Coordinates of C-alpha atoms in Angstrom, one line a residue:
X1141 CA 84.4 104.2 101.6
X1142 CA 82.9 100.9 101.4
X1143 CA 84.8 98.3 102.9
X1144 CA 83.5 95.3 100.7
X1145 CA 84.2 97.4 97.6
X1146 CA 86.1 95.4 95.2
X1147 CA 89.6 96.5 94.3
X1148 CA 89.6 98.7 91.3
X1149 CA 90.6 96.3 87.8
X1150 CA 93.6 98.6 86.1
X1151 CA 93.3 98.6 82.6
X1152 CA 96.8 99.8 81.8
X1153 CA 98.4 96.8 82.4
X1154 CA 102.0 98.8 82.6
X1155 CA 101.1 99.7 86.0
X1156 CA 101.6 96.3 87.5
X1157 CA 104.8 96.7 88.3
X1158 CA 103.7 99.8 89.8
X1159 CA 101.1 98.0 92.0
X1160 CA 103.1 95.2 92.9
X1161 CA 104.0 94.0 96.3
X1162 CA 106.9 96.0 97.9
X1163 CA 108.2 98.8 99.9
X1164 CA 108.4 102.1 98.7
X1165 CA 108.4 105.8 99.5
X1166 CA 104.4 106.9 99.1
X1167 CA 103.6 110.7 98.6
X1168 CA 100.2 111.9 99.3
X1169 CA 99.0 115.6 98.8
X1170 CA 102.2 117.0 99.0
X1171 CA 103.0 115.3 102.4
X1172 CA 105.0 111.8 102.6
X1173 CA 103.3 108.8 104.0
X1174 CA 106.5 107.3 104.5
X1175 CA 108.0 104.0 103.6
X1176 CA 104.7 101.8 102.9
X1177 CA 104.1 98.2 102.0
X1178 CA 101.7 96.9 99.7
X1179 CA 100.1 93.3 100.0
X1180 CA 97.4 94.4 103.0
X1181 CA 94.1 92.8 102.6
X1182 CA 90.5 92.7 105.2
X1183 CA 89.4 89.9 105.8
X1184 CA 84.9 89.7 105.5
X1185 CA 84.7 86.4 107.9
X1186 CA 86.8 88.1 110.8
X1187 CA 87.6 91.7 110.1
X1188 CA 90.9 91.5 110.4
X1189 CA 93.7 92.6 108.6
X1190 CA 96.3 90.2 107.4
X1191 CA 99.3 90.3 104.6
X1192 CA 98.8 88.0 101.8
X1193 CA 102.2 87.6 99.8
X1194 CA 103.3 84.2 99.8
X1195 CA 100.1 82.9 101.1
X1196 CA 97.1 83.9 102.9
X1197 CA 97.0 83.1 106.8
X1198 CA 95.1 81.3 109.5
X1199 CA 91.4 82.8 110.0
X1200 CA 89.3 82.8 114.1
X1201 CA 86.3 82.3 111.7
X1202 CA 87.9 78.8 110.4
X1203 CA 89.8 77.9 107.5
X1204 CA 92.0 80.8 105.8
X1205 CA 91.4 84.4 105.7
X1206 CA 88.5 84.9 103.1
X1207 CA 90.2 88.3 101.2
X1208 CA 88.7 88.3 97.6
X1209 CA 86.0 91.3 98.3
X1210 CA 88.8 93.2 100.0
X1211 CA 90.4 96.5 98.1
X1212 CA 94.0 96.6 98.5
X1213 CA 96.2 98.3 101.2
X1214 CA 99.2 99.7 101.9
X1215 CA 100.9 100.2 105.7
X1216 CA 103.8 102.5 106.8
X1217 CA 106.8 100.4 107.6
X1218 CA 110.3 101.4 109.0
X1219 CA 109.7 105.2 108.7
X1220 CA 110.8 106.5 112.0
X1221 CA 109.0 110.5 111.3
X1222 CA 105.9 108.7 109.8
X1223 CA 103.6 110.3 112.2
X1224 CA 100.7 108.1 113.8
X1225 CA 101.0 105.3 116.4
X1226 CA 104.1 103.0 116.0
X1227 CA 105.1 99.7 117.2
X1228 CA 102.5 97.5 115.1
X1229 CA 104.3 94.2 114.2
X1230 CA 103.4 91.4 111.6
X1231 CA 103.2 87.9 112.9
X1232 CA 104.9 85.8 111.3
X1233 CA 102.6 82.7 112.2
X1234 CA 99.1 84.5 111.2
X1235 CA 100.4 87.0 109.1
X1236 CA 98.4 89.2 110.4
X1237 CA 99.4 92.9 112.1
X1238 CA 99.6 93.4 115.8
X1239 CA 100.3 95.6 118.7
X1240 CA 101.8 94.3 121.4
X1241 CA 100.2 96.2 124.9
X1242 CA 100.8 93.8 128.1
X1243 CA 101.6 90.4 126.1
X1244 CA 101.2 89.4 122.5
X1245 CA 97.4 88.5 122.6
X1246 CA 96.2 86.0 121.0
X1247 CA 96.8 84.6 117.6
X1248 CA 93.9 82.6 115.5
X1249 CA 97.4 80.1 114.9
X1250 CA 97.2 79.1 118.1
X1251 CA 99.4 80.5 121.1
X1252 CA 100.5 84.4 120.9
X1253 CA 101.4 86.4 118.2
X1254 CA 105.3 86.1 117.2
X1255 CA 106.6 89.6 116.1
X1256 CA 110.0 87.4 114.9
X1257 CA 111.5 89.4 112.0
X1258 CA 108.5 91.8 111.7
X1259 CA 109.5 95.6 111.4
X1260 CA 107.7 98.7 112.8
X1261 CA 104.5 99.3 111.3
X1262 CA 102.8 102.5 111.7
X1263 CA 99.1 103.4 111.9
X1264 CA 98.3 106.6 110.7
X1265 CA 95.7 108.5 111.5
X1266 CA 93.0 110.2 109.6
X1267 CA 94.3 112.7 107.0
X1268 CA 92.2 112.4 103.5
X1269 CA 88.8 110.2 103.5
X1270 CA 88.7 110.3 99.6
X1271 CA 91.6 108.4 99.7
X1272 CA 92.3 106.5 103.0
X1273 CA 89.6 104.6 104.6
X1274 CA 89.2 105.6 108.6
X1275 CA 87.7 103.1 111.1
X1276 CA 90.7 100.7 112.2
X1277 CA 91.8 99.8 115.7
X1278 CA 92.9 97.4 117.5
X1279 CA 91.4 94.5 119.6
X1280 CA 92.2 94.7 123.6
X1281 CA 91.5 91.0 124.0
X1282 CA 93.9 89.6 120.7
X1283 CA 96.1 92.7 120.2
X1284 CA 95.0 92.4 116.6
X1285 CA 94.3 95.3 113.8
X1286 CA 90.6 95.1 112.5
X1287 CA 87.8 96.9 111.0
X1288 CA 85.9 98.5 113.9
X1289 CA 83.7 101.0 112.0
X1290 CA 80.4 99.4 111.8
X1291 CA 79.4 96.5 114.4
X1292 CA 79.5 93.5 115.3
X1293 CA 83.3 93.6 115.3
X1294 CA 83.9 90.5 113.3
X1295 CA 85.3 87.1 114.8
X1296 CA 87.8 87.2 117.6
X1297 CA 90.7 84.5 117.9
X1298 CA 90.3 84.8 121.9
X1299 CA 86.5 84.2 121.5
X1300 CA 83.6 86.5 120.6
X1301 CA 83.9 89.6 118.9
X1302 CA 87.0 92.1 118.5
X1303 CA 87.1 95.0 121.2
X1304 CA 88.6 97.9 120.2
X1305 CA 91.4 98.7 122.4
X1306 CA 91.4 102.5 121.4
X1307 CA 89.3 105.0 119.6
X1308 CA 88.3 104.7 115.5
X1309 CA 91.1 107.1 114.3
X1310 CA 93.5 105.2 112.7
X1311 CA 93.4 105.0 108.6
X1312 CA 94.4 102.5 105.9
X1313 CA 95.4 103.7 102.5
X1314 CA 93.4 102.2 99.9
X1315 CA 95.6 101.1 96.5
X1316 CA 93.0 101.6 94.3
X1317 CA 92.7 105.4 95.1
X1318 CA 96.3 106.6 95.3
X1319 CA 97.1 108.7 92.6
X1320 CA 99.1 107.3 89.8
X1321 CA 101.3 109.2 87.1
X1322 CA 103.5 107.1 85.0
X1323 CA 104.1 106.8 81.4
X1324 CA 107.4 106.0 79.0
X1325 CA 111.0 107.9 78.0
X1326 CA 111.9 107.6 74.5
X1327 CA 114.0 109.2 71.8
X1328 CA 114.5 109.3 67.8
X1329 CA 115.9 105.6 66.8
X1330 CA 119.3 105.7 65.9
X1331 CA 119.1 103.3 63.5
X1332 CA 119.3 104.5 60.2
X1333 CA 116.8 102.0 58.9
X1334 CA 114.2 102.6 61.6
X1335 CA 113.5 106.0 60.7
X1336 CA 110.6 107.5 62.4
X1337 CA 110.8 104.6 65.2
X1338 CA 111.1 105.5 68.6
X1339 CA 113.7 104.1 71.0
X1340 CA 113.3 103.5 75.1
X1341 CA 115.7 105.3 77.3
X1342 CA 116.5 103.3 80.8
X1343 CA 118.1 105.5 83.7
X1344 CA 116.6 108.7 82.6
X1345 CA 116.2 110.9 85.1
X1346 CA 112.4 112.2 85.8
X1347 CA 111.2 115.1 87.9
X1348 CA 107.8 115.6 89.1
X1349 CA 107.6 119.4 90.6
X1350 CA 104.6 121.0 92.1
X1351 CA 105.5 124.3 93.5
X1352 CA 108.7 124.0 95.3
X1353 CA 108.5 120.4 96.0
X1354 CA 110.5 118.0 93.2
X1355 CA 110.0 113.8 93.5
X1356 CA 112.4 112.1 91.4
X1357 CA 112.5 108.3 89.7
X1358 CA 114.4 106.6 87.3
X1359 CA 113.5 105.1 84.2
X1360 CA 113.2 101.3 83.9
X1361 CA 115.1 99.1 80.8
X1362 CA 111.5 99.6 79.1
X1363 CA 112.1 103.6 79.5
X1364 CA 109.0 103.2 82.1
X1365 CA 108.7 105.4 85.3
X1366 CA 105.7 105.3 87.9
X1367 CA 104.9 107.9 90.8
X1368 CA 102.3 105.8 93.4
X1369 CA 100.4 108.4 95.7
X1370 CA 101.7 111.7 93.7
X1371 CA 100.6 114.4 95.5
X1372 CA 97.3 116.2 93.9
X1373 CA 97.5 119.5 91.7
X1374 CA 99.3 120.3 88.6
X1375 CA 102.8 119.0 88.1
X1376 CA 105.3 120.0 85.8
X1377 CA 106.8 117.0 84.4
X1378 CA 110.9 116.7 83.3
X1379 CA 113.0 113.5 81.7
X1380 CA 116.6 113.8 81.1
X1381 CA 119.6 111.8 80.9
X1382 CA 122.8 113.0 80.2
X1383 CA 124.3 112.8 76.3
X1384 CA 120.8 111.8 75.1
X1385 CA 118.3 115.1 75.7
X1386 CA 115.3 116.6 77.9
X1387 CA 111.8 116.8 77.6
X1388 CA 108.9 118.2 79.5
X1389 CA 105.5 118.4 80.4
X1390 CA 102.1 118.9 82.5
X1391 CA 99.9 117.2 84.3
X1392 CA 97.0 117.9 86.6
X1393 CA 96.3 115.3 89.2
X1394 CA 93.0 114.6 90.8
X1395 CA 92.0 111.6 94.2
X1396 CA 92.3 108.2 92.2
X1397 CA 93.5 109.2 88.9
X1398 CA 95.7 107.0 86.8
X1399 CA 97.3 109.4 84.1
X1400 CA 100.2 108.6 81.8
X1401 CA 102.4 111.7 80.6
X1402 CA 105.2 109.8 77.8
X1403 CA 108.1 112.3 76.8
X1404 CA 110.9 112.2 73.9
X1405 CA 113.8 113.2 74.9
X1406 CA 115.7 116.0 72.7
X1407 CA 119.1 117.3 73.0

């Protein structure tokens, strides 16, 4: 995967709320990622890796982080069974993510890197190069997360370029490429005079089930649901709610595909 690749443009603009920046429960080829959070970017002056809601932070290579020819990524946070290397901690003066080894290394904010309010981030390691992006490490000289793959290793905040502290197994989960289902609940109109007219239902109940394994989701007040990083394969697809009907459906799900699967719930 190219690292200066430009984040994929969605053209469903329903899945921006999706997308957006928060914490959820990622699934990825049948196996849970864990908790993740979105809002990751890399930064092409210094490498890094630094978290861009509510601003973008201080860069070693001057000014701000430069993040516009970055794709987007999410990280594993607060998922104690997430498997990979723990203890990774946002600083909350850089925003970028750290690892804390001997001290706090060195922060391009000046001073050490302040893990106040940061929670336990989790670098996982390589599973599916289609979808993740392998090459990232950490620096022994600023304790910082970076790009290591190709040299030279970018700009470091305690001078020169990063060193990578351990090997180039850890992997970043690229946005762009999770696999998306999502698509809308609705049932006949009530409405005498809106005959033929379709209404949303919120809080219906759907169930994505491949083999044994069932993810569920709720419906928004728009009768929208969204699956980020549903795992690939054919799924059968189930809405409900209770008083109102069922529907079903199937879907097959490919790396990066972004497939919509509405239903119309029956009783």
């Amino acid at each position: 995967m190219n690292k200066r690749m430009i984040l994929a443009l969605l053209a469903v603009s329903g899945l921006l709320a999706c997308l957006s920046f928060a914490q959820e429960a990622i699934q990825l080829d049948g196996a849970a990622l864990g908790n993740c959070q979105t809002g990751w970017r890399w930064c092409s002056k210094c490498d890094g890796l630094s978290y861009i809601v509510g601003g973008v932070g201080p860069c070693p290579g001057g000014g701000t982080h430069a993040t516009g020819a970055s794709d987007s990524y999410v990280v594993v946070l607060n998922d104690p069974k997430a498997s990979g290397v723990h203890g990774f901690h946002q600083c909350s003066r850089c925003k970028g993510l750290f690892h804390p080894t001997s001290d706090n290394g060195v922060c391009p904010a000046g001073g050490t890197h302040d893990a106040t309010g940061s929670g336990d981030y989790c670098l996982i390691p390589s599973m599916d190069a289609e979808i993740g992006q392998e090459g990232w490490g950490f620096c022994s000289k600023c304790q910082g997360v970076f790009y290591g793959a190709y040299a030279p290793h970018g700009i470091c905040p305690a001078g020169g370029q990063h060193a990578l502290y351990w090997g180039i197994t850890g992997e970043l989960i690229s946005e762009s490429k999770l696999p998306i289902l999502w698509g809308k609940v609705t049932k006949s109109s009530s409405q005498a005079m809106a005959k033929g007219s379709v209404e949303p239902v919120s809080g219906a109940k759907v169930e994505a089930t491949k083999g044994g394994t069932t993810i569920t989701t709720k419906t928004k007040a728009d009768g929208s649901y969204c699956f980020t990083g549903i795992a690939l394969g054919k799924h059968s697809i189930k809405a409900s709610k209770r008083k109102v009907g069922t529907a079903s459906g199937t879907v097959r799900i490919k790396n990066g595909d972004t497939k919509s699967v509405d239903l119309s719930l029956e009783k």
